[in-house]
PDB file of C-alpha atoms in Angstrom:
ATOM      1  CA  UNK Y  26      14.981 -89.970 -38.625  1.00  0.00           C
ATOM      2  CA  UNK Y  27      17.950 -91.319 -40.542  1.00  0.00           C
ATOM      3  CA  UNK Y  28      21.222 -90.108 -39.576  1.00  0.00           C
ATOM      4  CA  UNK Y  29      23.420 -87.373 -42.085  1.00  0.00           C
ATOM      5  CA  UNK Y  30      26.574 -89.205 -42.705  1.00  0.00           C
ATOM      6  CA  UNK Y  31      29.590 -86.926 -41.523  1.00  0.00           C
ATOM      7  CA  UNK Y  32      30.706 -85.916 -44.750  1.00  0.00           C
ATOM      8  CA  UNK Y  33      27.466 -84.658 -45.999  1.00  0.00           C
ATOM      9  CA  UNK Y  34      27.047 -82.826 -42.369  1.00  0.00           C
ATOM     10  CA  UNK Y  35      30.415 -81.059 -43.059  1.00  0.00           C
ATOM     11  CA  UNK Y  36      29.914 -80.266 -46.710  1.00  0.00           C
ATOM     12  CA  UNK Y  37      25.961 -78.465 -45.216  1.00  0.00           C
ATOM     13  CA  UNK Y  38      28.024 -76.462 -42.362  1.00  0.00           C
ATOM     14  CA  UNK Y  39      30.580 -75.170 -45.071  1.00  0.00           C
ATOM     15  CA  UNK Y  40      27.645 -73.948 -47.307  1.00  0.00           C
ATOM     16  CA  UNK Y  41      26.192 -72.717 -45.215  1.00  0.00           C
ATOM     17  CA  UNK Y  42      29.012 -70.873 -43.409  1.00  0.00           C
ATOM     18  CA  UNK Y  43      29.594 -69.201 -47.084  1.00  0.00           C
ATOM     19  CA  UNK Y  44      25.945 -67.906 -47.355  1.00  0.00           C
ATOM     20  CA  UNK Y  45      26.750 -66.604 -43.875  1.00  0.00           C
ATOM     21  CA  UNK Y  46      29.913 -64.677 -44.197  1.00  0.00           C
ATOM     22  CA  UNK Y  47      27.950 -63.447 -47.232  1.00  0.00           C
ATOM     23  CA  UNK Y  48      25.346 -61.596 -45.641  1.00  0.00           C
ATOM     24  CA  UNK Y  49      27.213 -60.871 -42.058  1.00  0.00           C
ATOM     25  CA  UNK Y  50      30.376 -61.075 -42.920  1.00  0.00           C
ATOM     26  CA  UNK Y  51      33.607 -62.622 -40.904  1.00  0.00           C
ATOM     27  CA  UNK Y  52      32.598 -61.782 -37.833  1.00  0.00           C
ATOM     28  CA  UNK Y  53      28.759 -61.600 -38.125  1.00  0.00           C
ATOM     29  CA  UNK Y  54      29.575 -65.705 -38.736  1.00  0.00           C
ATOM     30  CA  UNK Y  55      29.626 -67.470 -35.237  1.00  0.00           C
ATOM     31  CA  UNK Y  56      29.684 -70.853 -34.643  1.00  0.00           C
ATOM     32  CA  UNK Y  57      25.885 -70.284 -33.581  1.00  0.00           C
ATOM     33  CA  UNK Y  58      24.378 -68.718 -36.347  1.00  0.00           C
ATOM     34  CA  UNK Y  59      26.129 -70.805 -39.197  1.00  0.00           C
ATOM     35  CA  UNK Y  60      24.693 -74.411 -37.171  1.00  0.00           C
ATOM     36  CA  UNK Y  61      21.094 -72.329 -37.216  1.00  0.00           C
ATOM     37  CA  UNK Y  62      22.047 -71.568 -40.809  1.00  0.00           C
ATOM     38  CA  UNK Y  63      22.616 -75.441 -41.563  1.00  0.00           C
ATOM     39  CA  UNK Y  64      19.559 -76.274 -39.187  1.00  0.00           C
ATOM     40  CA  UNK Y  65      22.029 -78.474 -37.232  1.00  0.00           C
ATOM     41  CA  UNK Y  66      22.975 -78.820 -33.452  1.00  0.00           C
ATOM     42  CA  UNK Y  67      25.700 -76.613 -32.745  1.00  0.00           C
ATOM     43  CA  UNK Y  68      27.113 -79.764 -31.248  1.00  0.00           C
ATOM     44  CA  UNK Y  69      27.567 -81.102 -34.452  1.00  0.00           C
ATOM     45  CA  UNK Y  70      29.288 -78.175 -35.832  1.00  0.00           C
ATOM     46  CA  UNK Y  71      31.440 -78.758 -33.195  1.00  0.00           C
ATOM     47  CA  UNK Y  72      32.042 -82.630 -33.430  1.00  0.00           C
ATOM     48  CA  UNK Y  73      32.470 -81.519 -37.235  1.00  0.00           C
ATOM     49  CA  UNK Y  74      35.230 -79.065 -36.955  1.00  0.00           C
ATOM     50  CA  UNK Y  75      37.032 -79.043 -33.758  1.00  0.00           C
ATOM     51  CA  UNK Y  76      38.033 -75.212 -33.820  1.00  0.00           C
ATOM     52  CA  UNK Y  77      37.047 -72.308 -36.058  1.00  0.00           C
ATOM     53  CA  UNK Y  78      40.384 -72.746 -37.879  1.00  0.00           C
ATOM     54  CA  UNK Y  79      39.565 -75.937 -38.603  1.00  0.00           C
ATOM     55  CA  UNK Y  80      36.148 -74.586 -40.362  1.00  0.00           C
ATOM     56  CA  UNK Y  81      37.664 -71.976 -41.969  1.00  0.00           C
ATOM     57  CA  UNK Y  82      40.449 -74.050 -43.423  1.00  0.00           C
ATOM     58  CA  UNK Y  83      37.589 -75.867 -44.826  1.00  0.00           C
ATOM     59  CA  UNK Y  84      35.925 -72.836 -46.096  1.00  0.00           C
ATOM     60  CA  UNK Y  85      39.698 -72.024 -48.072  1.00  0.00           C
ATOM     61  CA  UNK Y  86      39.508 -75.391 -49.250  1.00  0.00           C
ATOM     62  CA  UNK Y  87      35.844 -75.196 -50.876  1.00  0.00           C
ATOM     63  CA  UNK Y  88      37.044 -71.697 -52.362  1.00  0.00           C
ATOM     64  CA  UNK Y  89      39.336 -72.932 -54.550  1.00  0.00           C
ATOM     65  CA  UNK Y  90      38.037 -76.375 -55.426  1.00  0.00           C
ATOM     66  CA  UNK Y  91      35.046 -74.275 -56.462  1.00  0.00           C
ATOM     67  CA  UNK Y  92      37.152 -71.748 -58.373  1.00  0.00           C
ATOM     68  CA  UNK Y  93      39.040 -74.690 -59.773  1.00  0.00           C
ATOM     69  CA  UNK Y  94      35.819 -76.299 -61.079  1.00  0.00           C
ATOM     70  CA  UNK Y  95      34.960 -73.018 -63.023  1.00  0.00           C
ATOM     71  CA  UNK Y  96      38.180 -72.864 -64.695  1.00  0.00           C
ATOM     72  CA  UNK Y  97      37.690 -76.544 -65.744  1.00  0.00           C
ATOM     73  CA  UNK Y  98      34.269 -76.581 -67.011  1.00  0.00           C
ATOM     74  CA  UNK Y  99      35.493 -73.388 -69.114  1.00  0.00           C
ATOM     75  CA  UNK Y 100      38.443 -74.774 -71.096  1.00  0.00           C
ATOM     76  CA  UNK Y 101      37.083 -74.922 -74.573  1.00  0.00           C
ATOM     77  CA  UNK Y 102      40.964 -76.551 -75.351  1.00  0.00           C
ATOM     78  CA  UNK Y 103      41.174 -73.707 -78.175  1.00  0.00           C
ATOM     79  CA  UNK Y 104      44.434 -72.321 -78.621  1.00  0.00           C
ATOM     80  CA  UNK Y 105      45.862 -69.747 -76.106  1.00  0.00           C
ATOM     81  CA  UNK Y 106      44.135 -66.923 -76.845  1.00  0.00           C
ATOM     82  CA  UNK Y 107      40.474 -68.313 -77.484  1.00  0.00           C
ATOM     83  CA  UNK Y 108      41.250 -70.498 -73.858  1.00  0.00           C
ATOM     84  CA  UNK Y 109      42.032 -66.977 -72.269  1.00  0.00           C
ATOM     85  CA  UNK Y 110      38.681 -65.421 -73.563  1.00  0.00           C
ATOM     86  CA  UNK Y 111      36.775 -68.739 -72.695  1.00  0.00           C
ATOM     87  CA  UNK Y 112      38.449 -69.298 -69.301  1.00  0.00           C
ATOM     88  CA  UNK Y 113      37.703 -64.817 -68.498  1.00  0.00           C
ATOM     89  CA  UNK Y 114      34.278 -65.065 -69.612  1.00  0.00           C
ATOM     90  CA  UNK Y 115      33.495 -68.161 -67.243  1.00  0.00           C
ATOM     91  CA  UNK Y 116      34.875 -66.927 -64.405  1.00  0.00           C
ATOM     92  CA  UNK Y 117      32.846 -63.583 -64.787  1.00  0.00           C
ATOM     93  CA  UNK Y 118      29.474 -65.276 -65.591  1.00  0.00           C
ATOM     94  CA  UNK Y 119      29.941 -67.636 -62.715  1.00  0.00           C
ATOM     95  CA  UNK Y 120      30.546 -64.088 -60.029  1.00  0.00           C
ATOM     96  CA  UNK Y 121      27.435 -62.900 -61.650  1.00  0.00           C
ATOM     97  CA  UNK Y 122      25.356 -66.206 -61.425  1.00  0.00           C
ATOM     98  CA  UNK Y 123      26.466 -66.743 -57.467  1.00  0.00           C
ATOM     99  CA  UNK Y 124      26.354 -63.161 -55.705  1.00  0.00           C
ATOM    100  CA  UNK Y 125      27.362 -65.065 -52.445  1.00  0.00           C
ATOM    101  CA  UNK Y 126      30.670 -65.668 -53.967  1.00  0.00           C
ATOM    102  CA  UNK Y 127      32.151 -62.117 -54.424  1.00  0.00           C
ATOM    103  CA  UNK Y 128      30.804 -60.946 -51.094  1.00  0.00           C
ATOM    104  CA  UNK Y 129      32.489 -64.362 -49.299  1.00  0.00           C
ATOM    105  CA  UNK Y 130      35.590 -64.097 -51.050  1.00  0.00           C
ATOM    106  CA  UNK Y 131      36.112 -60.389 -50.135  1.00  0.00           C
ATOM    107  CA  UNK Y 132      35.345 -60.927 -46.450  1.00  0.00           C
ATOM    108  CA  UNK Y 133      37.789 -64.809 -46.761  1.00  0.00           C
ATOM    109  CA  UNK Y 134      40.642 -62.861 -48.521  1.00  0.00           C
ATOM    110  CA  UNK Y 135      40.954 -60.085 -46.036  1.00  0.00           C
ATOM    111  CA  UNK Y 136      40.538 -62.261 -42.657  1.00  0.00           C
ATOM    112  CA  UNK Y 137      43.137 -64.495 -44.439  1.00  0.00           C
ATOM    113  CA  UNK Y 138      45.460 -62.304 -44.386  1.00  0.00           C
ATOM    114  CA  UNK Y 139      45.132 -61.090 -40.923  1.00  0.00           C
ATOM    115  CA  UNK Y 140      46.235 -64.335 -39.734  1.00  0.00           C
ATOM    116  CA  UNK Y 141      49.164 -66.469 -39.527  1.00  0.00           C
ATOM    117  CA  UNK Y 142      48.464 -69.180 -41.631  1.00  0.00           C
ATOM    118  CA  UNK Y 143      48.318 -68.075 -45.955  1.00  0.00           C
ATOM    119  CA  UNK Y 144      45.259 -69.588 -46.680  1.00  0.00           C
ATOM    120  CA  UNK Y 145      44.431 -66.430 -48.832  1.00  0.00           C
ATOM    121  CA  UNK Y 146      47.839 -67.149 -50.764  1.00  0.00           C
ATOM    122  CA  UNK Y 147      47.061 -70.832 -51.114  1.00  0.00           C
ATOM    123  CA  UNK Y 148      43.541 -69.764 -52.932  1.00  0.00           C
ATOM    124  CA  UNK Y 149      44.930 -67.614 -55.137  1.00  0.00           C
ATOM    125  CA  UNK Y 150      48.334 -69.431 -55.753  1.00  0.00           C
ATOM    126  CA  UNK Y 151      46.356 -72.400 -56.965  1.00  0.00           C
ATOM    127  CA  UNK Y 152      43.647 -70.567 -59.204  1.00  0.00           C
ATOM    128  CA  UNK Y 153      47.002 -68.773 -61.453  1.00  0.00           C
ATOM    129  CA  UNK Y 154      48.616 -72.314 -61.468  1.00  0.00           C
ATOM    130  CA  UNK Y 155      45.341 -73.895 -62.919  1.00  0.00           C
ATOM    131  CA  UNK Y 156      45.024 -71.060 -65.261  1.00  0.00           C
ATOM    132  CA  UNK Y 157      48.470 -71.224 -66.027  1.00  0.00           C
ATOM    133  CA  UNK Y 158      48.462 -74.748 -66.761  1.00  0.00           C
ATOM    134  CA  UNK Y 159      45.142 -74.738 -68.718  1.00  0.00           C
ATOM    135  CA  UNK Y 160      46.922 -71.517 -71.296  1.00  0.00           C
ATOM    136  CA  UNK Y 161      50.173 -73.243 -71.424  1.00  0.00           C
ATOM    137  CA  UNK Y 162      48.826 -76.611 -72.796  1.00  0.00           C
ATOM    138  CA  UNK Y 163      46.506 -74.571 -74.914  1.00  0.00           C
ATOM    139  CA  UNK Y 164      49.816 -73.165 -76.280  1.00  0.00           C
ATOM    140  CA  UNK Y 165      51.382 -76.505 -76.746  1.00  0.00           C
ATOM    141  CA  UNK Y 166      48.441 -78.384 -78.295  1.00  0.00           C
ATOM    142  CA  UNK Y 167      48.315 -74.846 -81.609  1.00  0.00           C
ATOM    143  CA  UNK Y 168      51.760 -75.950 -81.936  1.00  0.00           C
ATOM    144  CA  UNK Y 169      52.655 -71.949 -81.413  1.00  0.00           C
ATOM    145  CA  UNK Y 170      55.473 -71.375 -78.956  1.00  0.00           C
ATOM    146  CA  UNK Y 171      54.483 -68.807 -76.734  1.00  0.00           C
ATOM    147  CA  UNK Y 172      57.140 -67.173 -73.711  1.00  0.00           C
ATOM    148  CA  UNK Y 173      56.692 -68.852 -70.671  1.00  0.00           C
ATOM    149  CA  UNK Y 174      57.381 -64.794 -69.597  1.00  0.00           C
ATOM    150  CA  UNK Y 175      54.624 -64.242 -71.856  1.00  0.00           C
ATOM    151  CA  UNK Y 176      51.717 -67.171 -70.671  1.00  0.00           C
ATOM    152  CA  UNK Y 177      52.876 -65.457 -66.752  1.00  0.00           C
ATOM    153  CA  UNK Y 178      51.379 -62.470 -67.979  1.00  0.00           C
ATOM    154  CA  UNK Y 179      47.975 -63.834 -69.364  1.00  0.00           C
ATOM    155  CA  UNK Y 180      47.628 -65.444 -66.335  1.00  0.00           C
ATOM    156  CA  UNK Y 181      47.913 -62.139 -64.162  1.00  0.00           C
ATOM    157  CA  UNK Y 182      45.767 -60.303 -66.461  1.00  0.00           C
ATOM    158  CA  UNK Y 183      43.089 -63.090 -66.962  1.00  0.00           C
ATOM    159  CA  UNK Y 184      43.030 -62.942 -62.837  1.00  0.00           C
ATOM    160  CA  UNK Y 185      42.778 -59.445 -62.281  1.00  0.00           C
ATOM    161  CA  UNK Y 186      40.249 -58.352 -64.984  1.00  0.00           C
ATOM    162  CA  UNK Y 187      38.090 -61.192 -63.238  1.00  0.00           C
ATOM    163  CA  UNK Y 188      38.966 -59.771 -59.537  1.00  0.00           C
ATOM    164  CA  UNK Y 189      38.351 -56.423 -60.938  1.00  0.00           C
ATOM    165  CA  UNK Y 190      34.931 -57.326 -62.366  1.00  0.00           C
ATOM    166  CA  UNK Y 191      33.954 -59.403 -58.928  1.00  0.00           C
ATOM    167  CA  UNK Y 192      34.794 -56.348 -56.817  1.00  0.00           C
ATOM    168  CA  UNK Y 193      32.524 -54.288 -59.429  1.00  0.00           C
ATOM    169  CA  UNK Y 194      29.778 -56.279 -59.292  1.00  0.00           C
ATOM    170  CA  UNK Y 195      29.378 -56.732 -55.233  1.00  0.00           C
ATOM    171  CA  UNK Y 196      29.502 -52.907 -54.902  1.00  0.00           C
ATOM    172  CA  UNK Y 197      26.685 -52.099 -57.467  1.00  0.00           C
ATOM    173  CA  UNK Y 198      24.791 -55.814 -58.500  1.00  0.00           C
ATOM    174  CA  UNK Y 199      23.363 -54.111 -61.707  1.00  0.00           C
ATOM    175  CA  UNK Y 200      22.879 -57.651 -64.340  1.00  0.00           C
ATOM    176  CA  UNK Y 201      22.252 -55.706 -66.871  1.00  0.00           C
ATOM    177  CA  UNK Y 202      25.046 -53.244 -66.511  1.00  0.00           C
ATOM    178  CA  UNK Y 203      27.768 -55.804 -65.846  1.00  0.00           C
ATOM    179  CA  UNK Y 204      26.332 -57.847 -69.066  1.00  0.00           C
ATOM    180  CA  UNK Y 205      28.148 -55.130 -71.153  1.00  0.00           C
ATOM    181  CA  UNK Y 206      30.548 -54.694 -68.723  1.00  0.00           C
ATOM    182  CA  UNK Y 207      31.790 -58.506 -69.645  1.00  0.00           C
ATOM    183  CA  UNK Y 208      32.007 -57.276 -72.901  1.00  0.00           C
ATOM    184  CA  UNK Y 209      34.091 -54.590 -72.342  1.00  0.00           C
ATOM    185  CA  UNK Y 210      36.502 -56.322 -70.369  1.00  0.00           C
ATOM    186  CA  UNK Y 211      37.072 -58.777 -72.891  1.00  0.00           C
ATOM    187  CA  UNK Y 212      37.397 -56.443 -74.908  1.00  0.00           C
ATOM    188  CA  UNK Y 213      40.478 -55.140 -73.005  1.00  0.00           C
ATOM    189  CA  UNK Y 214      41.895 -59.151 -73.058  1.00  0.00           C
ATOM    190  CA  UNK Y 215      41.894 -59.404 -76.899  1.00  0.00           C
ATOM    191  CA  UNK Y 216      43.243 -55.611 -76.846  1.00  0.00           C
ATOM    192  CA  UNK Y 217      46.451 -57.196 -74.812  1.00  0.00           C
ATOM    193  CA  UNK Y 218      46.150 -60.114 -76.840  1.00  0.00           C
ATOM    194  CA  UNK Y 219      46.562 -58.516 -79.966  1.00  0.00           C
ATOM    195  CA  UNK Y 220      49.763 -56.041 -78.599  1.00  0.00           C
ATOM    196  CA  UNK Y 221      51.439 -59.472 -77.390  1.00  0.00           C
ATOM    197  CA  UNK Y 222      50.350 -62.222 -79.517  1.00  0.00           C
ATOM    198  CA  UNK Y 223      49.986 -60.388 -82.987  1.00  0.00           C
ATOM    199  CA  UNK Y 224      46.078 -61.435 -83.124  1.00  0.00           C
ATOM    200  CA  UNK Y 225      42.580 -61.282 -81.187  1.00  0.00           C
ATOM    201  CA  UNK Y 226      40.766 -63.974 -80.985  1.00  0.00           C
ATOM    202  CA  UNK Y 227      37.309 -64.393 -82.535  1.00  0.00           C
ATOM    203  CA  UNK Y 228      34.727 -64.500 -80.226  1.00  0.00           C
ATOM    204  CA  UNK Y 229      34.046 -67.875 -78.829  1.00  0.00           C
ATOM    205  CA  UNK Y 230      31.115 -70.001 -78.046  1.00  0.00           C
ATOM    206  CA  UNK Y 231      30.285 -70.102 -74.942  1.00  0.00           C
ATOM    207  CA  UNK Y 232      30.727 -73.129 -73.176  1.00  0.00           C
ATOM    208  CA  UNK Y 233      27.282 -74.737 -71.276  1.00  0.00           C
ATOM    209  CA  UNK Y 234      27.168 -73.095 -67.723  1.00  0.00           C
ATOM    210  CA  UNK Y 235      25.748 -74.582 -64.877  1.00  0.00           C
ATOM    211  CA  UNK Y 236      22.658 -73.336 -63.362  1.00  0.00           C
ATOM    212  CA  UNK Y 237      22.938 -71.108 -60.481  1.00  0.00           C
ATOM    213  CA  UNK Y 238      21.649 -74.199 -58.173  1.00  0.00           C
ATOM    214  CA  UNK Y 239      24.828 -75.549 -59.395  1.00  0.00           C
ATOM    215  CA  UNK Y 240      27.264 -73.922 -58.770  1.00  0.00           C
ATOM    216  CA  UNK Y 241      27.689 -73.923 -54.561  1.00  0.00           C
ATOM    217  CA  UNK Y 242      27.813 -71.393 -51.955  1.00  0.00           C
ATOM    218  CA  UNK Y 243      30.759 -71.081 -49.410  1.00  0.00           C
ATOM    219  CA  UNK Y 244      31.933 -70.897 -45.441  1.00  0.00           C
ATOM    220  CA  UNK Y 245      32.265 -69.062 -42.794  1.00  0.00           C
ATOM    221  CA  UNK Y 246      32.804 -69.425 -38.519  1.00  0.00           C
ATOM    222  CA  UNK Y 247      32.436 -67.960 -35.088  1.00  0.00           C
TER     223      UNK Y 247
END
């Protein structure tokens, strides 16, 4: 049988570490059960990540690569309000395409930050500077000057109507009822758009999303 290469082996064991924390949580997700989960040797998982901070760095690591990815693929390089709307939507249609991901994050955020390291800051420090960076430019490129005070607090509100949403849709995983609910909460962006920019955006298209298969799972450990 030919041999995984390492990376690939890794890359397995943090999928399938996500799909584990998923469905047990933190500590449902041993060592044990995410190797059965990646039908691999435990040994390997082992030889893989030396500890179970090691993994779960990992795990950080894919979380906001993935998250970064998202924000990327959603940047229909509009001007700052239309990016906002584009960059909200995708992030809300990607929670409701991946289940996994809200119930992962949930569990990742609050074991991050019942330990020393700031692994949970480092996740979400790096999705506001990407969305940041990504609303700024937008401003630059319409040739509008917008306060950097200003593009601070699109980026906060962009990130919490999409936590908000996330939370919403792991507790009661209705499609159809968080379908309008996407609505209505960008309905609430262009509302604060309006008050602070002097105008809504028009609704726009939406960019091509990935298919579910796509877009990964996540980590978890012992």
């Amino acid at each position: 049988m030919a041999r995984i290469p390492a990376a690939e082996r890794r890359a397995e064991l943090v999928a399938a570490a996500v799909r584990v924390i998923a469905a047990d949580g933190v500590d449902g997700a041993t060592t044990r059960r995410i190797a059965q989960e990646a039908n691999a040797p435990l040994a390997t998982l082992h030889y893989c990540f030396a500890t179970k901070e090691v993994l779960f760095a990992a795990v950080f690591e894919h979380v906001a690569g993935q998250y970064r990815e998202v924000l990327t693929r959603n940047d229909v390089h509009g001007d700052m309000a239309i990016t906002a709307r584009a960059l909200l939507r995708g992030v809300m249609e990607w929670y409701l395409a991946n289940p996994d991901f809200g119930a992962a994050i949930v569990e990742l955020i609050s074991w991050g930050q019942r330990q020393e390291g700031q692994q949970a800051e480092m996740v979400y420090n790096e999705a506001s500077a990407t969305i940041r960076t990504k609303l700024a430019s937008a401003a630059t490129a319409s040739g509008r000057p917008v306060d950097p005070d200003t593009i601070d607090a699109l980026t906060y509100i962009v990130s919490t109507l999409s936590d908000g949403f996330a939370l919403n849709w792991l507790v009661f995983t209705d499609p159809p009822a968080a379908e309008r609910q996407i609505e209505l909460i960008l309905g609430v962006l262009d509302a604060w758009i309006a008050a602070h920019l002097g105008d809504a955006p028009a609704p726009a298209a939406r960019p091509s999303q990935a298919s579910p298969a796509e877009l990964v799972s996540w980590v978890s450990v012992e």
